[in-house]
């Protein structure tokens, strides 16, 4: 009997599967947006899927894997773009989607099992008068555990910053890979070591997140004759404290034709801003748009669109959904992630948008980092070679633009400005001394490091 | 029969009074915080009080005053500090407190009669799931009309900016001093000319304000061994997007002993930070305070304190209540209002705090202007002479600190960075061609100016 067969036998009573098709499916995420990662990760697969229904089962699985020295890679909705949940060394794929219950809301804090889909969680909170501060464009499929472990930025970032801001993740319960595995309850700053570490520092079972009082939102699409006035408007909106908002994205004129639901509303050759604002702010938004020469071309109720499976909330054109919308019709593109300087932001955007012309289709998102407002970008990039991609990255960096490289596998290489403060490496030595949790993803960890 | 007696007769059916004691009382505000204004304004009085109950009565009063060429000065709660509602040329004092009804909430926008007390308005909104974005420390006595006409900054400014931010005032109905007086309904940017113009550009009758979803708040008092770490903490809190807040004030060690309800909790010689945060953020606040060497010394439920007439919400130690708390025990002080630079903020604070030692007791308030975070200050200043006060002002300005001088009568002189964008002067020419509305307060207006 192989190690894996023995392991499966040891997990009797827990939902497991060794079905080849399912293993292939569950060992993937959206890493294929990157031709570089695609080459590295295609074919990587776990050998067994385990789908625990509670913490006791998680601990049994981790205990059995530890005993057998089998790696464990955690997976939520599989919506990552860095191969976060792709097992590099086989082993067990820990599918958390059976642990998906919202547990409680008290004083504006929700406690939830980590496998809850974010759309379900948000609507559950909304029915109770609250909403999530932040969500990814993949809200309809991403889990909250996956978002904390592998995401952390997105819609809401223009109001609340990213998940790395102190206070945006209030706590987590995790299962460790110690001997024996145990449950830790991390509160406040203590939870930083499991924030955006791809499941390398423990298996999150429950998460505590602060909420914000629920309100209605309006998706608004505003067309501009050119990218520059669109960007000036977007920055003015980002800095307009009198206009409550959760999103403000700018697209150069090449991109709107790929946005199926609204493409026809955008005049040819026009740049586009997509924003999500409070209904009370619509008049102020229109005043501001008029001042910048913009024209409102589409508007809808965001939450109504979310609740309607056939509708598309505008955030599904934003963040990394922009790249996806293009990839649906043109597989020859990839993307970058970057952050522009806080001062002279638009000048830095133009310094790379103009020289790279048709090769880089600019897409920026307004966001707050450390309490200051700037633009990040997820431009769509015409793919030719890795060398050319790295030339483009170097040209961006030469302009003072920070790159969070989405063409690498490790937390350290991909994080850059997205890194969460805290001693993640020290924590991993404690929680996963044998280095069995998603091995290969935390670059700086070596087994010799660990106090095993 | 005097002009005023004739006017009173013409206003038959409208509540009026020529009682001397009442005239004296209603012709004052809190201008006496400034010894300079006290000298100029003591003894100034209206000749008749009129207290309309609806727009029709407002129009009748304005029509009669126009016909008789009698000035009209509007008054809400009389909580201003610039003599905003002190009639410089006698005439009619228009007391708006009988028009105090909240009218509706729709899509997060409240429409309210201008004489509503802000505390009543806020609690009315709160019962319906919403709250005001901004209020002054005088919330318990100030009216919403007075706040829009003569205030505009305060609690909430660290989250929403001031009332001058586009979107924070959505509209107003005003009565003009045209021939005949009429009602205008101003929407969005159109309302800017009545925003913080001391009732010189029209008589507001109704106001439309955006609300924010109601939530609980916690008052927290945090003591620090010194002013500098207290300020560093306050700035860190101001920039902490993961901590929802409405207030963050810093007091040098001379000030807490004047704060009756909490003085005993603050160790002698300690600086103090007073903050108002969401309950969900208390843990993150404590983590941040510990990092900066601060000690939580008092905490309470803000809204519960507001609803209890015997309790003091912490905002009643902040903004210009700080000066009031000191004046209750020491009439030898006055104050300044200033805004520090966005960069190297604390350096600018220290550049004036240190040299002026015991003469200027520093009190800063974190706030957002144009989407950027900084500190304003309302330091308590030991009063000696006007010359010395202007020396201090000059020294502040030499450090790049903007002064909104609270020792002057006119909008233009007192506004500086608090000026609302818009053509207030042009609007006044249209709405008040004879210059009868609060004459003497808009410096740049002359009757020859007007298209009378």
Coordinates of C-alpha atoms in Angstrom, one line a residue, chain B residues 163-398:
Chain B
X163 CA -18.5 70.4 5.2
X164 CA -16.5 72.2 2.5
X165 CA -15.8 68.8 0.8
X166 CA -18.1 68.3 -2.2
X167 CA -20.8 65.9 -1.3
X168 CA -21.0 66.8 2.4
X169 CA -23.8 69.4 1.8
X170 CA -26.2 68.2 -0.8
X171 CA -28.7 71.0 -1.0
X172 CA -30.5 73.9 0.7
X173 CA -33.7 75.8 0.4
X174 CA -33.1 79.5 1.0
X175 CA -35.1 82.6 1.2
X176 CA -33.6 85.6 -0.6
X177 CA -33.7 89.3 0.1
X178 CA -34.8 90.0 -3.5
X179 CA -37.8 92.1 -4.5
X180 CA -39.9 90.3 -3.6
X181 CA -38.1 87.8 -1.4
X182 CA -38.4 84.3 -2.8
X183 CA -37.5 80.7 -2.1
X184 CA -34.6 79.1 -4.1
X185 CA -33.9 75.4 -4.0
X186 CA -30.1 74.8 -4.4
X187 CA -28.8 71.4 -5.3
X188 CA -25.3 70.0 -5.2
X189 CA -22.6 72.6 -6.1
X190 CA -25.3 75.3 -6.4
X191 CA -25.5 75.3 -2.6
X192 CA -21.9 76.2 -2.1
X193 CA -22.7 80.0 -1.9
X194 CA -24.7 79.5 1.3
X195 CA -22.1 77.1 2.9
X196 CA -20.3 78.9 5.7
X197 CA -21.4 82.5 4.8
X198 CA -22.9 83.5 8.1
X199 CA -26.4 84.0 6.6
X200 CA -25.1 86.8 4.4
X201 CA -26.2 85.1 1.1
X202 CA -29.7 84.1 2.0
X203 CA -31.7 82.6 4.9
X204 CA -31.5 78.8 4.9
X205 CA -34.9 77.2 5.6
X206 CA -34.2 73.6 4.8
X207 CA -31.0 71.6 4.4
X208 CA -30.2 68.3 2.7
X209 CA -27.3 66.4 4.2
X210 CA -25.9 63.0 3.4
X211 CA -25.8 60.6 6.3
X212 CA -23.7 57.6 7.1
X213 CA -25.1 54.3 8.4
X214 CA -25.4 54.4 12.1
X215 CA -23.1 52.4 14.3
X216 CA -22.0 52.4 17.9
X217 CA -19.0 54.4 19.0
X218 CA -16.6 54.2 21.9
X219 CA -15.0 57.2 23.6
X220 CA -11.5 56.2 24.6
X221 CA -9.0 58.3 26.6
X222 CA -5.3 57.3 26.3
X223 CA -2.6 58.9 28.5
X224 CA 1.0 59.2 27.4
X225 CA 4.1 60.3 29.4
X226 CA 4.7 63.1 26.9
X227 CA 3.2 65.1 24.1
X228 CA 5.4 63.7 21.3
X229 CA 4.5 60.0 21.7
X230 CA 0.9 61.0 22.1
X231 CA 1.0 62.9 18.8
X232 CA 2.8 60.1 17.0
X233 CA 0.1 57.7 18.2
X234 CA -2.6 60.1 17.1
X235 CA -1.2 60.5 13.7
X236 CA -0.7 56.7 13.4
X237 CA -4.4 56.3 14.4
X238 CA -5.4 59.0 11.9
X239 CA -3.7 57.1 9.1
X240 CA -4.9 53.7 10.3
X241 CA -7.6 52.9 7.7
X242 CA -8.4 49.6 9.5
X243 CA -9.7 51.6 12.5
X244 CA -13.0 53.3 11.9
X245 CA -13.1 56.6 13.8
X246 CA -14.8 59.9 14.1
X247 CA -12.3 61.8 16.4
X248 CA -8.7 61.9 17.4
X249 CA -7.5 64.8 19.6
X250 CA -4.2 65.4 21.4
X251 CA -3.8 67.6 24.5
X252 CA -0.6 68.7 26.1
X253 CA -0.3 68.0 29.8
X254 CA -1.6 71.4 30.9
X255 CA -5.1 70.7 29.6
X256 CA -6.4 67.4 31.0
X257 CA -6.8 68.8 34.5
X258 CA -9.5 71.1 33.2
X259 CA -11.6 68.1 31.9
X260 CA -13.9 67.6 34.8
X261 CA -15.2 64.2 34.1
X262 CA -11.9 62.5 33.2
X263 CA -9.2 64.7 34.8
X264 CA -8.7 62.3 37.7
X265 CA -8.1 59.4 35.4
X266 CA -5.1 61.1 33.7
X267 CA -1.8 60.8 35.6
X268 CA -0.3 64.2 36.5
X269 CA 2.0 65.6 33.8
X270 CA 0.6 63.3 31.1
X271 CA -0.5 64.2 27.6
X272 CA -3.9 62.9 26.6
X273 CA -5.4 61.5 23.4
X274 CA -9.2 61.4 23.1
X275 CA -10.5 59.2 20.3
X276 CA -13.9 58.0 19.2
X277 CA -13.7 54.6 17.4
X278 CA -15.9 51.8 16.3
X279 CA -16.3 49.0 19.0
X280 CA -14.8 46.5 16.5
X281 CA -11.6 48.5 16.5
X282 CA -10.9 48.5 20.2
X283 CA -8.4 45.7 20.1
X284 CA -6.5 47.3 17.2
X285 CA -6.6 50.6 19.0
X286 CA -5.1 49.0 22.1
X287 CA -2.4 47.2 20.1
X288 CA -1.5 50.6 18.5
X289 CA -1.6 52.4 21.9
X290 CA 0.7 49.9 23.5
X291 CA 3.1 50.2 20.6
X292 CA 3.4 53.9 21.3
X293 CA 3.5 53.7 25.1
X294 CA 0.0 54.8 25.8
X295 CA -2.3 53.7 28.5
X296 CA -6.1 53.5 28.2
X297 CA -7.4 55.5 31.2
X298 CA -11.1 55.8 30.4
X299 CA -13.7 54.4 28.0
X300 CA -17.4 54.8 27.5
X301 CA -20.2 54.3 25.0
X302 CA -20.4 57.6 23.1
X303 CA -24.1 57.4 22.2
X304 CA -25.1 56.4 25.7
X305 CA -23.3 59.4 27.0
X306 CA -25.0 61.6 24.5
X307 CA -28.4 60.3 25.6
X308 CA -27.6 60.9 29.3
X309 CA -27.9 64.6 30.1
X310 CA -25.6 64.1 33.1
X311 CA -22.8 62.4 31.1
X312 CA -20.2 64.1 29.0
X313 CA -19.4 62.5 25.6
X314 CA -15.6 63.0 25.1
X315 CA -16.1 65.2 22.2
X316 CA -17.2 67.9 24.7
X317 CA -13.6 68.1 25.7
X318 CA -12.5 68.5 22.0
X319 CA -12.6 71.0 19.2
X320 CA -13.5 74.4 20.7
X321 CA -15.0 72.8 23.9
X322 CA -11.4 72.5 25.0
X323 CA -11.1 76.3 25.3
X324 CA -14.5 76.4 27.0
X325 CA -13.4 73.8 29.6
X326 CA -10.5 76.0 30.4
X327 CA -12.5 79.2 30.4
X328 CA -14.8 77.8 33.0
X329 CA -12.0 78.0 35.5
X330 CA -9.6 80.6 34.0
X331 CA -10.9 83.6 32.1
X332 CA -7.4 84.7 31.2
X333 CA -7.1 82.6 28.1
X334 CA -8.2 82.7 24.5
X335 CA -7.4 80.4 21.5
X336 CA -6.3 80.1 17.9
X337 CA -7.3 77.9 15.0
X338 CA -4.7 76.5 12.6
X339 CA -3.9 73.8 10.2
X340 CA -0.5 72.1 10.1
X341 CA 1.2 71.0 6.9
X342 CA 0.4 67.5 5.4
X343 CA 4.1 66.5 5.5
X344 CA 6.2 66.6 8.6
X345 CA 3.1 67.5 10.6
X346 CA 4.5 66.9 14.0
X347 CA 7.7 68.8 13.3
X348 CA 5.5 71.9 12.6
X349 CA 3.5 71.3 15.8
X350 CA 6.7 71.1 17.8
X351 CA 8.2 74.2 16.1
X352 CA 5.5 76.3 17.8
X353 CA 4.7 74.3 20.9
X354 CA 8.2 74.3 22.3
X355 CA 9.2 78.0 21.9
X356 CA 5.8 79.2 23.3
X357 CA 6.0 76.9 26.3
X358 CA 3.4 77.8 28.9
X359 CA 1.8 80.6 26.9
X360 CA 0.3 78.2 24.2
X361 CA -1.2 75.0 25.5
X362 CA -1.2 72.7 22.5
X363 CA -4.4 71.0 21.4
X364 CA -4.5 69.3 18.0
X365 CA -7.3 67.6 16.2
X366 CA -6.7 65.1 13.4
X367 CA -8.7 65.9 10.3
X368 CA -8.9 65.3 6.6
X369 CA -8.8 68.2 4.0
X370 CA -9.1 67.4 0.4
X371 CA -8.7 63.7 1.0
X372 CA -5.4 64.1 2.9
X373 CA -4.8 63.7 6.6
X374 CA -3.2 66.2 8.9
X375 CA -3.7 68.0 12.2
X376 CA -5.5 71.1 12.9
X377 CA -5.1 72.9 16.3
X378 CA -7.2 74.9 18.6
X379 CA -4.5 75.7 21.2
X380 CA -5.4 77.5 24.3
X381 CA -3.5 80.8 24.4
X382 CA -2.7 82.9 27.5
X383 CA -4.2 86.3 26.8
X384 CA -2.0 89.4 27.3
X385 CA -2.4 91.9 24.4
X386 CA -3.6 91.9 20.8
X387 CA 0.0 92.7 19.7
X388 CA 1.3 89.6 21.5
X389 CA -1.5 87.5 19.9
X390 CA -0.6 88.7 16.5
X391 CA 3.1 88.0 17.2
X392 CA 2.2 84.4 18.0
X393 CA 0.1 84.2 14.8
X394 CA 3.0 85.5 12.8
X395 CA 5.3 82.9 14.4
X396 CA 2.9 80.2 13.5
X397 CA 2.6 81.4 9.9
X398 CA 6.4 81.6 9.6

